[in-house]
Coordinates of C-alpha atoms and ligand atoms in Angstrom, one line a residue:
M1 CA 42.9 -98.1 -29.1
D2 CA 43.9 -99.8 -32.4
D3 CA 41.8 -97.9 -34.9
Y4 CA 41.4 -100.9 -37.3
T5 CA 40.1 -103.7 -35.0
L6 CA 36.5 -105.1 -35.0
P7 CA 35.6 -103.3 -31.7
F8 CA 36.7 -100.0 -33.3
W9 CA 34.2 -100.5 -36.1
I10 CA 31.4 -101.5 -33.7
Y11 CA 32.3 -98.5 -31.6
L12 CA 32.2 -96.2 -34.6
G13 CA 28.9 -97.6 -35.7
V14 CA 27.3 -97.1 -32.3
V15 CA 28.6 -93.6 -32.0
T16 CA 27.4 -92.7 -35.5
V17 CA 23.9 -94.1 -34.8
F18 CA 23.5 -92.3 -31.5
V19 CA 25.1 -89.0 -32.5
G20 CA 23.4 -89.0 -35.9
G21 CA 20.0 -89.7 -34.2
A22 CA 20.5 -86.9 -31.7
M23 CA 21.6 -84.6 -34.4
K24 CA 18.6 -85.4 -36.6
R25 CA 16.3 -84.8 -33.7
I26 CA 17.8 -81.5 -32.7
V27 CA 18.0 -80.1 -36.2
A28 CA 14.4 -81.2 -37.0
S29 CA 13.0 -79.8 -33.8
H30 CA 14.7 -76.4 -33.6
L31 CA 17.3 -75.2 -36.0
S32 CA 18.3 -72.4 -33.6
A33 CA 19.9 -75.2 -31.6
A34 CA 22.7 -75.5 -34.1
P35 CA 25.4 -73.7 -32.1
T36 CA 24.5 -75.9 -29.1
L37 CA 24.7 -78.9 -31.4
V38 CA 28.2 -78.0 -32.7
A39 CA 29.4 -77.5 -29.1
W40 CA 27.9 -80.8 -28.0
L41 CA 29.5 -82.7 -30.9
G42 CA 32.8 -81.0 -30.3
A43 CA 32.7 -82.0 -26.6
T44 CA 31.7 -85.6 -27.6
V45 CA 34.7 -86.0 -29.9
L46 CA 37.0 -84.4 -27.3
V47 CA 35.8 -86.6 -24.4
E48 CA 36.0 -89.7 -26.7
R49 CA 39.6 -88.9 -27.7
L50 CA 40.6 -88.3 -24.1
W51 CA 38.9 -91.5 -22.8
A52 CA 40.3 -93.5 -25.7
F53 CA 43.8 -93.1 -24.2
C54 CA 43.0 -94.5 -20.8
L55 CA 39.9 -96.7 -21.0
P56 CA 39.4 -100.2 -22.6
T57 CA 37.3 -100.2 -25.7
V58 CA 34.3 -102.1 -24.3
L59 CA 34.0 -99.8 -21.2
L60 CA 34.4 -96.8 -23.5
L61 CA 31.6 -98.1 -25.7
A62 CA 29.3 -98.7 -22.7
L63 CA 29.9 -95.2 -21.3
L64 CA 29.3 -93.5 -24.6
A65 CA 26.1 -95.5 -25.3
F66 CA 24.9 -94.6 -21.8
A67 CA 25.6 -90.9 -22.3
C68 CA 23.8 -91.0 -25.7
C69 CA 20.8 -92.8 -24.2
L70 CA 20.6 -90.2 -21.4
Y71 CA 20.8 -87.4 -23.9
S72 CA 18.2 -88.9 -26.1
A73 CA 15.8 -89.4 -23.2
R74 CA 16.3 -85.8 -22.1
T75 CA 15.6 -84.4 -25.5
S76 CA 12.7 -86.7 -26.4
P77 CA 9.5 -84.7 -27.2
P78 CA 6.7 -84.8 -24.6
P79 CA 4.0 -87.4 -25.2
A80 CA 1.6 -86.5 -28.0
N81 CA -1.7 -84.7 -27.1
L82 CA -5.0 -86.6 -27.3
P83 CA -6.9 -86.0 -30.5
A84 CA -9.5 -83.1 -30.4
H85 CA -11.7 -84.7 -33.0
G86 CA -14.9 -86.1 -31.6
K87 CA -14.5 -84.4 -28.2
A88 CA -17.2 -81.9 -26.9
V89 CA -16.3 -79.0 -24.7
F90 CA -18.6 -76.6 -22.8
I91 CA -17.1 -73.2 -22.1
T92 CA -18.7 -70.3 -20.3
G93 CA -18.2 -66.5 -20.8
C94 CA -17.5 -66.4 -24.5
D95 CA -18.8 -62.9 -25.3
S96 CA -15.2 -61.6 -25.1
G97 CA -11.7 -62.2 -23.9
F98 CA -10.2 -65.6 -23.2
G99 CA -13.6 -67.3 -23.6
K100 CA -14.2 -66.1 -27.1
A101 CA -10.5 -66.7 -28.2
T102 CA -10.6 -70.2 -26.7
A103 CA -14.0 -71.1 -28.3
K104 CA -12.6 -70.0 -31.7
H105 CA -9.4 -72.0 -31.2
L106 CA -11.1 -75.1 -29.9
D107 CA -13.4 -75.0 -32.9
S108 CA -10.5 -74.7 -35.3
L109 CA -8.9 -77.8 -33.7
G110 CA -12.0 -79.9 -34.4
F111 CA -13.7 -79.9 -31.0
E112 CA -17.5 -79.7 -30.8
V113 CA -17.8 -76.5 -28.8
F114 CA -20.7 -75.3 -26.7
A115 CA -20.0 -71.7 -26.1
T116 CA -22.1 -69.7 -23.6
V117 CA -22.6 -66.0 -23.9
L118 CA -24.5 -63.5 -21.9
D119 CA -25.9 -61.8 -25.0
L120 CA -26.9 -63.9 -27.9
T121 CA -27.3 -60.8 -30.1
G122 CA -24.0 -59.1 -29.0
D123 CA -20.8 -58.5 -31.0
G124 CA -19.1 -61.5 -29.4
A125 CA -21.8 -64.0 -30.3
R126 CA -22.1 -62.7 -33.8
D127 CA -18.3 -62.9 -34.2
L128 CA -18.3 -66.5 -33.1
Q129 CA -21.2 -67.4 -35.4
R130 CA -19.5 -65.7 -38.3
T131 CA -16.0 -67.2 -37.8
C132 CA -16.6 -70.7 -36.4
S133 CA -17.8 -73.9 -38.0
S134 CA -21.3 -75.4 -37.7
R135 CA -19.9 -77.6 -34.9
L136 CA -20.0 -74.6 -32.5
T137 CA -23.3 -74.1 -30.6
L138 CA -24.0 -70.8 -28.9
L139 CA -26.0 -70.8 -25.7
Q140 CA -27.3 -67.9 -23.7
V141 CA -26.3 -68.5 -20.0
D142 CA -25.9 -66.2 -17.1
I143 CA -24.1 -68.6 -14.7
T144 CA -25.7 -67.0 -11.7
Q145 CA -29.2 -68.1 -12.9
P146 CA -29.7 -71.8 -12.1
Q147 CA -32.6 -72.0 -14.5
Q148 CA -30.4 -70.9 -17.4
V149 CA -27.7 -73.3 -16.4
H150 CA -30.2 -76.1 -16.3
Q151 CA -31.6 -75.2 -19.7
A152 CA -28.0 -75.1 -21.1
L153 CA -27.5 -78.6 -19.7
L154 CA -30.7 -79.9 -21.3
D155 CA -29.7 -78.3 -24.7
T156 CA -26.2 -79.7 -24.5
K157 CA -27.4 -83.2 -23.6
A158 CA -30.0 -83.1 -26.5
K159 CA -27.3 -82.1 -29.0
L160 CA -24.7 -84.5 -27.7
G161 CA -27.1 -87.5 -27.8
L162 CA -25.1 -90.6 -26.9
Q163 CA -21.8 -88.7 -27.2
G164 CA -20.4 -87.7 -23.8
L165 CA -19.0 -84.4 -22.7
W166 CA -15.2 -84.3 -22.6
G167 CA -14.5 -80.9 -21.2
L168 CA -15.9 -78.1 -19.1
V169 CA -14.0 -74.8 -19.1
N170 CA -15.3 -72.5 -16.3
N171 CA -14.1 -69.2 -17.8
A172 CA -16.9 -66.7 -17.0
G173 CA -15.8 -64.3 -14.3
V174 CA -16.0 -60.7 -13.2
C175 CA -14.2 -58.1 -11.1
V176 CA -17.3 -56.0 -10.1
N177 CA -15.4 -53.1 -8.7
F178 CA -11.9 -52.2 -7.5
G179 CA -11.0 -50.4 -4.3
D180 CA -9.7 -50.9 -0.8
A181 CA -11.6 -53.4 1.2
E182 CA -12.9 -50.8 3.6
L183 CA -14.2 -48.7 0.7
S184 CA -15.8 -51.6 -1.2
L185 CA -19.5 -52.2 -0.9
M186 CA -20.8 -55.5 0.3
S187 CA -22.5 -55.8 -3.1
N188 CA -19.0 -55.8 -4.7
F189 CA -17.9 -58.8 -2.5
R190 CA -21.2 -60.6 -3.1
G191 CA -21.2 -59.9 -6.8
C192 CA -17.7 -61.4 -7.3
M193 CA -18.6 -64.4 -5.2
E194 CA -21.9 -64.8 -7.0
V195 CA -20.3 -65.1 -10.5
N196 CA -16.7 -66.4 -9.8
F197 CA -17.5 -68.9 -7.1
F198 CA -21.2 -69.7 -6.9
G199 CA -21.8 -69.5 -10.6
T200 CA -18.8 -71.7 -11.4
L201 CA -19.9 -74.1 -8.6
S202 CA -23.5 -74.3 -10.1
V203 CA -22.2 -75.0 -13.7
T204 CA -19.7 -77.6 -12.4
K205 CA -22.3 -79.5 -10.3
S206 CA -24.8 -79.5 -13.2
F207 CA -22.3 -80.8 -15.8
L208 CA -20.4 -83.2 -13.6
P209 CA -22.5 -86.3 -14.3
L210 CA -21.7 -85.9 -18.0
L211 CA -18.0 -85.4 -17.4
R212 CA -17.8 -88.4 -14.9
H213 CA -19.4 -90.7 -17.5
N214 CA -16.8 -89.7 -20.0
K215 CA -13.8 -89.5 -17.6
G216 CA -13.4 -85.9 -18.9
R217 CA -11.7 -82.7 -17.8
I218 CA -12.6 -79.6 -15.8
V219 CA -10.6 -76.4 -16.4
N220 CA -11.2 -73.5 -14.1
I221 CA -9.9 -70.1 -14.9
S222 CA -8.8 -68.5 -11.7
S223 CA -6.3 -65.7 -11.0
P224 CA -3.0 -65.0 -9.2
A225 CA -5.2 -62.6 -7.1
G226 CA -6.7 -65.7 -5.6
D227 CA -3.3 -66.8 -4.4
Q228 CA -1.7 -63.6 -3.2
P229 CA -3.1 -60.4 -1.8
F230 CA -3.4 -57.6 -4.4
P231 CA -4.4 -54.2 -2.9
C232 CA -7.8 -53.0 -4.1
L233 CA -8.7 -56.5 -5.3
A234 CA -9.9 -58.1 -2.1
A235 CA -13.4 -58.9 -3.3
Y236 CA -12.2 -60.4 -6.6
G237 CA -9.2 -62.2 -4.9
A238 CA -11.4 -63.7 -2.2
S239 CA -13.8 -65.1 -4.8
K240 CA -10.9 -66.6 -6.8
A241 CA -9.3 -68.0 -3.6
A242 CA -12.6 -69.7 -2.8
L243 CA -12.6 -71.0 -6.4
N244 CA -9.1 -72.3 -5.9
L245 CA -9.9 -74.3 -2.8
F246 CA -13.0 -75.7 -4.4
T247 CA -11.0 -76.7 -7.5
N248 CA -8.2 -78.4 -5.4
T249 CA -10.8 -80.3 -3.4
L250 CA -12.6 -81.4 -6.6
R251 CA -9.3 -82.6 -8.1
H252 CA -8.9 -85.1 -5.3
E253 CA -12.5 -86.1 -5.1
L254 CA -12.7 -86.8 -8.8
E255 CA -9.5 -88.7 -9.2
P256 CA -11.1 -92.1 -8.6
W257 CA -13.6 -91.2 -11.3
G258 CA -10.9 -90.5 -13.8
V259 CA -11.9 -86.8 -14.2
Q260 CA -8.8 -84.5 -14.3
V261 CA -9.2 -81.0 -12.9
S262 CA -6.9 -78.1 -13.7
T263 CA -6.6 -74.5 -12.6
I264 CA -5.3 -71.8 -15.0
L265 CA -3.9 -68.6 -13.4
P266 CA -3.5 -66.0 -16.2
S267 CA -1.2 -63.1 -15.5
S268 CA -2.3 -59.7 -16.8
Y269 CA -4.1 -59.6 -20.2
R270 CA -6.1 -56.9 -22.0
T271 CA -9.6 -58.3 -22.3
G272 CA -13.2 -57.1 -22.0
R273 CA -13.7 -53.5 -21.0
S274 CA -10.7 -53.2 -18.7
S275 CA -8.4 -51.5 -21.2
N276 CA -11.1 -48.9 -21.9
R277 CA -10.7 -45.6 -20.0
A278 CA -14.5 -45.1 -19.8
Y279 CA -14.7 -48.3 -17.8
W280 CA -12.3 -47.1 -15.2
D281 CA -13.9 -43.7 -15.1
Q282 CA -17.3 -45.4 -14.5
Q283 CA -15.8 -47.6 -11.8
H284 CA -14.2 -44.5 -10.1
K285 CA -17.6 -42.7 -10.3
Q286 CA -19.4 -45.6 -8.7
L287 CA -16.9 -45.9 -5.9
L288 CA -17.1 -42.1 -5.1
Q289 CA -20.9 -42.3 -5.1
S290 CA -21.0 -45.2 -2.8
L291 CA -18.7 -43.7 -0.1
S292 CA -19.9 -42.1 3.1
P293 CA -18.6 -38.4 3.4
A294 CA -16.5 -39.5 6.4
L295 CA -14.6 -42.2 4.5
L296 CA -14.2 -40.0 1.4
D297 CA -12.8 -37.3 3.7
E298 CA -10.3 -39.6 5.4
Y299 CA -9.1 -41.4 2.3
G300 CA -9.3 -38.3 0.1
E301 CA -10.5 -38.0 -3.5
D302 CA -6.9 -37.7 -4.8
Y303 CA -6.2 -41.1 -3.5
M304 CA -9.2 -42.5 -5.4
T305 CA -8.1 -40.8 -8.6
E306 CA -4.5 -42.1 -8.2
T307 CA -5.8 -45.6 -7.7
K308 CA -8.0 -45.4 -10.8
D309 CA -5.1 -44.0 -12.9
L310 CA -2.8 -46.8 -11.7
F311 CA -5.3 -49.5 -12.6
H312 CA -6.0 -48.0 -16.0
S313 CA -2.3 -47.8 -16.7
Y314 CA -1.8 -51.5 -15.6
A315 CA -4.7 -52.5 -17.9
S316 CA -3.3 -50.5 -20.8
Q317 CA 0.1 -52.2 -20.4
A318 CA -1.3 -55.7 -20.2
S319 CA -0.6 -58.2 -23.0
T320 CA -3.0 -58.3 -25.9
D321 CA -1.7 -61.7 -27.0
L322 CA -4.2 -64.1 -25.3
S323 CA -2.5 -67.2 -26.8
P324 CA -0.6 -68.3 -23.7
V325 CA -4.0 -68.7 -21.9
V326 CA -5.7 -70.3 -24.9
Q327 CA -2.7 -72.8 -25.1
A328 CA -2.8 -73.5 -21.4
I329 CA -6.5 -74.4 -21.7
V330 CA -5.8 -76.7 -24.7
Q331 CA -3.1 -78.4 -22.8
A332 CA -5.4 -78.9 -19.8
L333 CA -8.0 -80.5 -22.2
L334 CA -5.7 -82.6 -24.3
A335 CA -2.4 -83.4 -22.5
P336 CA -2.3 -87.0 -21.4
Q337 CA -1.3 -85.8 -18.0
P338 CA -2.6 -82.2 -17.6
R339 CA -1.0 -80.0 -15.0
A340 CA -2.9 -79.3 -11.9
R341 CA -2.1 -75.6 -12.1
D342 CA -0.8 -73.6 -15.0
K343 CA 0.4 -70.0 -14.7
A344 CA -0.5 -68.8 -18.1
G345 CA 1.8 -65.9 -18.9
A346 CA 4.7 -64.1 -17.3
G347 CA 4.8 -63.0 -13.7
Ligands
NAP414 N1 -7.7 -60.6 -18.2 C1 -6.9 -60.9 -17.2 O1 -5.8 -60.4 -17.1 C2 -7.3 -62.0 -16.2 C3 -6.3 -62.4 -15.3 C4 -6.6 -63.5 -14.4 C5 -7.8 -64.1 -14.5 N2 -8.8 -63.7 -15.4 C6 -10.0 -64.5 -15.5 O2 -10.2 -64.9 -16.8 C7 -11.6 -65.1 -17.0 C8 -12.1 -64.5 -18.3 O3 -12.0 -63.1 -18.2 P1 -11.4 -62.2 -19.3 O4 -10.2 -61.5 -18.9 O5 -11.4 -62.9 -20.6 O6 -12.5 -61.0 -19.3 P2 -13.8 -60.7 -20.1 O7 -13.5 -60.4 -21.5 O8 -14.6 -59.7 -19.4 O9 -14.5 -62.1 -20.1 C9 -15.4 -62.6 -19.1 C10 -16.6 -63.2 -19.7 O10 -17.5 -63.7 -18.7 C11 -18.8 -63.1 -19.0 N3 -19.6 -63.0 -17.8 C12 -19.6 -62.1 -16.9 N4 -20.6 -62.4 -16.0 C13 -21.1 -63.5 -16.4 C14 -22.2 -64.3 -15.8 N5 -22.8 -64.0 -14.7 N6 -22.6 -65.4 -16.5 C15 -22.0 -65.8 -17.7 N7 -21.0 -65.1 -18.2 C16 -20.6 -63.9 -17.6 C17 -18.5 -61.8 -19.7 O11 -19.6 -61.3 -20.4 P3 -19.7 -59.7 -20.7 O12 -18.6 -59.5 -21.7 O13 -21.1 -59.5 -21.3 O14 -19.5 -59.0 -19.4 C18 -17.3 -62.2 -20.6 O15 -17.8 -62.8 -21.7 C19 -12.3 -64.6 -15.8 O16 -12.7 -65.7 -14.9 C20 -11.3 -63.7 -15.2 O17 -11.5 -63.6 -13.8 C21 -8.5 -62.7 -16.3

């Protein structure tokens, strides 16, 4: 190529614009990408020189422009999230754990938050009241009590007035007890189903008209235990599996209404009482008391103690940083195209 013809200057201009643009974007978005950027620029110059010997200028120009466009498209940031301001979200189970952390974060983003707690005078409720803005409303709701769910709906409607509800985050959940399925009481299976499935179902059915009118979002907090068999968690897992099927069905049914439905599957996090040894000791005691002498004899008390120690050690090693779950919930509420399922956290 003759370096001083008009095509050369056009070529140089185009390369400068595209490479300069890509460079600006990379450096602005993540400075740690600098070594990658140097390698990429080096490769561009090398390829350009090699091609310059054997390709006509116009073709060379077209190829480089195409490569730059492709690169720019790949590195373009995802579409911006919807604004939080003016959006109302109802979230259950905010006494502790993900619920409390999410309620605080949504409030800090500018959402109008309706946070339900089991105990309005408890530490969790007081902490929310102390740290959040006056936009946050605390409501006392046991999701297994239809009357309380109905009252929460009336209170929410009254406060919202003409403003619709944008989001429902079904977070409240329990793992009543752990233990092999054969050793678990029926009340354990029923207790998990009552909160994790029927409670969530009841809240969802109650708030759906508000969400449909606003083409809002539903975010259900499930668990990997609802997808895969985890020994000693059959009762909890079965209730989350039921929740998953319900959520997936709802996602299809509500598509024509413009309501988007997401499932979040957090990995292992230290929340609530589960990191507390006294909690596991109490669970262990309850399990031993509930067993018939024959079953206790066959499984052996040592086995029960080992199981309890194993669960306690898992819980103590779990992550204390709840932000991946909080962020997954925010994405489900604000992403233009929220994911149907999000595994919040490693493994
Ligand atoms: N932590 C994890 O590793 C993990 C992993 C996967 C999925 N999850 C799920 O994440 C969700 C939140 O749990 P978390 O880990 O944050 O535990 P958490 O701190 O125990 O939070 C659960 C919340 O639900 C509340 N709750 C319990 N029963 C209720 C009821 N009948 N009605 C209304 N609220 C009720 C609890 O109140 P109290 O504090 O008064 O009991 C608590 O505020 C649950 O659905 C759980 O299954 C957790």
